[in-house]
Structure formats: C-alpha cells, structure tokens
mmCIF file of C-alpha atoms in Angstrom:
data_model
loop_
_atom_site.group_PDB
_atom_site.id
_atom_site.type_symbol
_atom_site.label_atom_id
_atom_site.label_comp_id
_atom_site.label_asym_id
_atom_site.label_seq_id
_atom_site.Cartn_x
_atom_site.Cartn_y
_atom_site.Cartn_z
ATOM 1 C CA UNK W 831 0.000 0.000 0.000
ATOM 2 C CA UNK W 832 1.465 3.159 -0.778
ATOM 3 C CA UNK W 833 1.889 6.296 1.767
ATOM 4 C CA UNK W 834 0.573 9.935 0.801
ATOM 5 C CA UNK W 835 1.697 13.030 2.322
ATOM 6 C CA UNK W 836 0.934 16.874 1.586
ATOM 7 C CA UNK W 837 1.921 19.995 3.328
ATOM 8 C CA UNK W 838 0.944 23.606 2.645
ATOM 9 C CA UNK W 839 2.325 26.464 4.606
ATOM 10 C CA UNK W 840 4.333 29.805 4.739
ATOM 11 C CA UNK W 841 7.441 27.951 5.425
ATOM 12 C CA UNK W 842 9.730 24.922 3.430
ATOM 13 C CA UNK W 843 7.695 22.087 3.508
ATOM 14 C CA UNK W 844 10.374 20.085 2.426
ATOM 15 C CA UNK W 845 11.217 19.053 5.983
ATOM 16 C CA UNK W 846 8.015 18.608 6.673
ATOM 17 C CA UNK W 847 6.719 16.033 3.659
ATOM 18 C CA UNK W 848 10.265 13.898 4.008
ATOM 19 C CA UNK W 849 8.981 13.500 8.037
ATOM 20 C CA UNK W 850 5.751 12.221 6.840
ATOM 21 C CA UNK W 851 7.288 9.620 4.363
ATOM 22 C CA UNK W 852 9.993 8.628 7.321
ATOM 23 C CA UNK W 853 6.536 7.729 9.697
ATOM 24 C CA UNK W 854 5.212 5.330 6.807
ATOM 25 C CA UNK W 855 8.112 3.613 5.898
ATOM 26 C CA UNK W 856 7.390 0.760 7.936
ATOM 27 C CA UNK W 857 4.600 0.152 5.893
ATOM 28 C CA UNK W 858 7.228 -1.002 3.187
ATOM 29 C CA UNK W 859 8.069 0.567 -0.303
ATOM 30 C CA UNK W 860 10.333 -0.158 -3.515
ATOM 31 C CA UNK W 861 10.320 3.903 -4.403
ATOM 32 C CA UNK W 862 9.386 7.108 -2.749
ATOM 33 C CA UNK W 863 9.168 10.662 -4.181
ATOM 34 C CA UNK W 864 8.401 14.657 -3.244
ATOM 35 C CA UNK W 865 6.998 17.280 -5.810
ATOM 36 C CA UNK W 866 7.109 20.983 -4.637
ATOM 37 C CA UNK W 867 5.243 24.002 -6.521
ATOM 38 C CA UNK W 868 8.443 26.246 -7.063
ATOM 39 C CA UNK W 869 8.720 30.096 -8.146
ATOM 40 C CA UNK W 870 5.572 29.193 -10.292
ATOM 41 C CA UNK W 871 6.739 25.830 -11.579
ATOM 42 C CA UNK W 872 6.855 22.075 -10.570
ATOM 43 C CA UNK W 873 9.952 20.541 -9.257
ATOM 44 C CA UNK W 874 10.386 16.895 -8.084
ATOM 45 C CA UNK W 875 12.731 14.384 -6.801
ATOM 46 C CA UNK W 876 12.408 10.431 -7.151
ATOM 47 C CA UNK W 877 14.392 7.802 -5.767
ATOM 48 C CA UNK W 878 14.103 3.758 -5.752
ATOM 49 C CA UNK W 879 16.304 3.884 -2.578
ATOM 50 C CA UNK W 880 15.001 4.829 1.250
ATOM 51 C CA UNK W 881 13.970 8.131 2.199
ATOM 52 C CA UNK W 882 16.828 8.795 3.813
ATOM 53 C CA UNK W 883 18.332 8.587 0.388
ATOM 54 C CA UNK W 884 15.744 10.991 -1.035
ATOM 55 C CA UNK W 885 16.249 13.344 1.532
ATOM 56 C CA UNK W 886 20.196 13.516 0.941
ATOM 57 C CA UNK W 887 19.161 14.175 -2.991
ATOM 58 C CA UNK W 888 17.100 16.710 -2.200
ATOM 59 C CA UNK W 889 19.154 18.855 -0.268
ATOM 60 C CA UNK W 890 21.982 18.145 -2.568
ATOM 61 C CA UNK W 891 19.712 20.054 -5.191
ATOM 62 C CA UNK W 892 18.667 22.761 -2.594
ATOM 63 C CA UNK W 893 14.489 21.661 -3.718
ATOM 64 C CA UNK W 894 12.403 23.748 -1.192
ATOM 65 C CA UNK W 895 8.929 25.134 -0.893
ATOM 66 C CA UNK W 896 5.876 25.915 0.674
ATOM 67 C CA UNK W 897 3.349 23.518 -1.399
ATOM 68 C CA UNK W 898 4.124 19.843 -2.081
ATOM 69 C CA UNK W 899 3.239 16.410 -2.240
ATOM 70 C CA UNK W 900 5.126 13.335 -1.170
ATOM 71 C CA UNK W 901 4.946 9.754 -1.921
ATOM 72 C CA UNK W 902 6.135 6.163 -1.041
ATOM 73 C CA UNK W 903 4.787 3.505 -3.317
ATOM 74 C CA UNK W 904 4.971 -0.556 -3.351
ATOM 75 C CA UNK W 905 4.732 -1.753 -7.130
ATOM 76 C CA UNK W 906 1.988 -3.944 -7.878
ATOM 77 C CA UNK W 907 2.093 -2.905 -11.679
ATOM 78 C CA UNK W 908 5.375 -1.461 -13.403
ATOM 79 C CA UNK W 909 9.191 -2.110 -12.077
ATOM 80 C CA UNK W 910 10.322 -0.337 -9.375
ATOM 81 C CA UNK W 911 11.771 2.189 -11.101
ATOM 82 C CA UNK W 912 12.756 6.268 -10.913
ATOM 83 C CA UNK W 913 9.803 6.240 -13.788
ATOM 84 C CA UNK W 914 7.552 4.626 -12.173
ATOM 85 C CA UNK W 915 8.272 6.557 -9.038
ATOM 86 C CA UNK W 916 5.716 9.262 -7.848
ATOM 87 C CA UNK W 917 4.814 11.844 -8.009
ATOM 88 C CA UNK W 918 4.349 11.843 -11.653
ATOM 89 C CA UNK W 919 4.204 14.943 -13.564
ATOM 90 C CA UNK W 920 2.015 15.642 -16.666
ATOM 91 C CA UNK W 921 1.516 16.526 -19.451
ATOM 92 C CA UNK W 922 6.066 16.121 -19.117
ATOM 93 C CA UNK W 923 8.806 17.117 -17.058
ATOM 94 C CA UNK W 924 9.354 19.972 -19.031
ATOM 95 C CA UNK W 925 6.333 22.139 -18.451
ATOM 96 C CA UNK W 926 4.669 19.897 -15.793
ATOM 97 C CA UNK W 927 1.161 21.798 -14.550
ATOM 98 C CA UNK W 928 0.339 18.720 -12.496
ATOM 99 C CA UNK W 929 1.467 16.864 -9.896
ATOM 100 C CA UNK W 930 -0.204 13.302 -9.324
ATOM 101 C CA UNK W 931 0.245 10.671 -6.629
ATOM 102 C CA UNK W 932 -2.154 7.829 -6.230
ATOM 103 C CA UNK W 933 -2.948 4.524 -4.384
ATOM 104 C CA UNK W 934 -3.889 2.067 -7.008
ATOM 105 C CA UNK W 935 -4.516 1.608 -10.608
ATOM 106 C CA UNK W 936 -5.736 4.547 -13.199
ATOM 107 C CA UNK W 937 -6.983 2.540 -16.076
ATOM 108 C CA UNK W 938 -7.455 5.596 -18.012
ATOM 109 C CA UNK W 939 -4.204 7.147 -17.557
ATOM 110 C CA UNK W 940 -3.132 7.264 -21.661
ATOM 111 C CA UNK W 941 -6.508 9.289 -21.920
ATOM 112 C CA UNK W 942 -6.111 11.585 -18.619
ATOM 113 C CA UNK W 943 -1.810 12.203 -20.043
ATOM 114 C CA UNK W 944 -3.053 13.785 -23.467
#
C-alpha cells in the first residue's frame, strides 16, 4: 500500500513532507518521491532507494517550498523504477502543470496524459 503526504504552509515544507514519508516507511516501499510548486513551476525528486536517500538528494539540489506532495509507493504494476516513481508529472517534465500521486490503478491514464 502506498503512503501519501501533503503539506501547505508559509514555510519549506520540504522538511516537513520527508517526516511524513519517514513515519510510513514501515509500511514497506520499492520507491518514494516529493513534488514541490516552485517560483511558479513544478519541481520533483524520485528515488528507488530509502527516504533517507531521497532526503540527501534533495538537499543536494537545494528543492524547497511551501506547497508539495510526497509519496512512497509498493509496485503492484510497473518495475520499481525512478519512472515509475511518484509523483508523476504531466503533461512532461518539461512544463509539468500537475502533480499526481495515487494509491492504485488509473486505467485511463493514456486518456487523462493527453
């Protein structure tokens, strides 16, 4: 079962979302991920490793903010894999508008990406 997080506030969340994941990791996980809104755009880090891992990567990139989302999943379709790791972005990395993290299966998800 995967773990969900979110934080909004006039401070860095970042601190805040990585606690969160650190309480569910004994729930298990194969990849865990945080996605901040940042100076008006989406930013995100992803890691098949623990959250301590994550957390290392993040603040070896300096990713901070004051809206975000966090994630640990368990696969039970797709490899663990950065990819696969949430939260995903559509419609691309690039110019992401979105932020998604979910607990299950979106059967729809080639319709809801274009």
């Amino acid at each position: 079962m995967c773990g969900i997080v979110g934080a909004v506030a006039q401070r860095n969340i970042t601190p805040v979302l990585i606690e969160g994941l650190k309480r569910l990791e004994y729930r298990g996980y194969d990849s865990c991920g945080v996605a901040l809104h940042v100076d008006g755009h989406l930013a995100r880090s992803r890691s098949t490793s623990r959250v301590a891992d994550l957390e290392s990567q993040i603040q070896e990139t300096h990713l901070q903010g004051f809206t975000g989302i966090a994630h640990t999943r368990w696969a039970t379709h797709g490899a663990p894999a950065t990819k696969n790791a949430h939260p995903h972005f559509s419609p691309n990395s690039d110019d992401a508008r979105i932020a998604l993290v979910h607990n299950g299966i979106i059967e729809n998800h080639d319709e809801l990406r274009a």
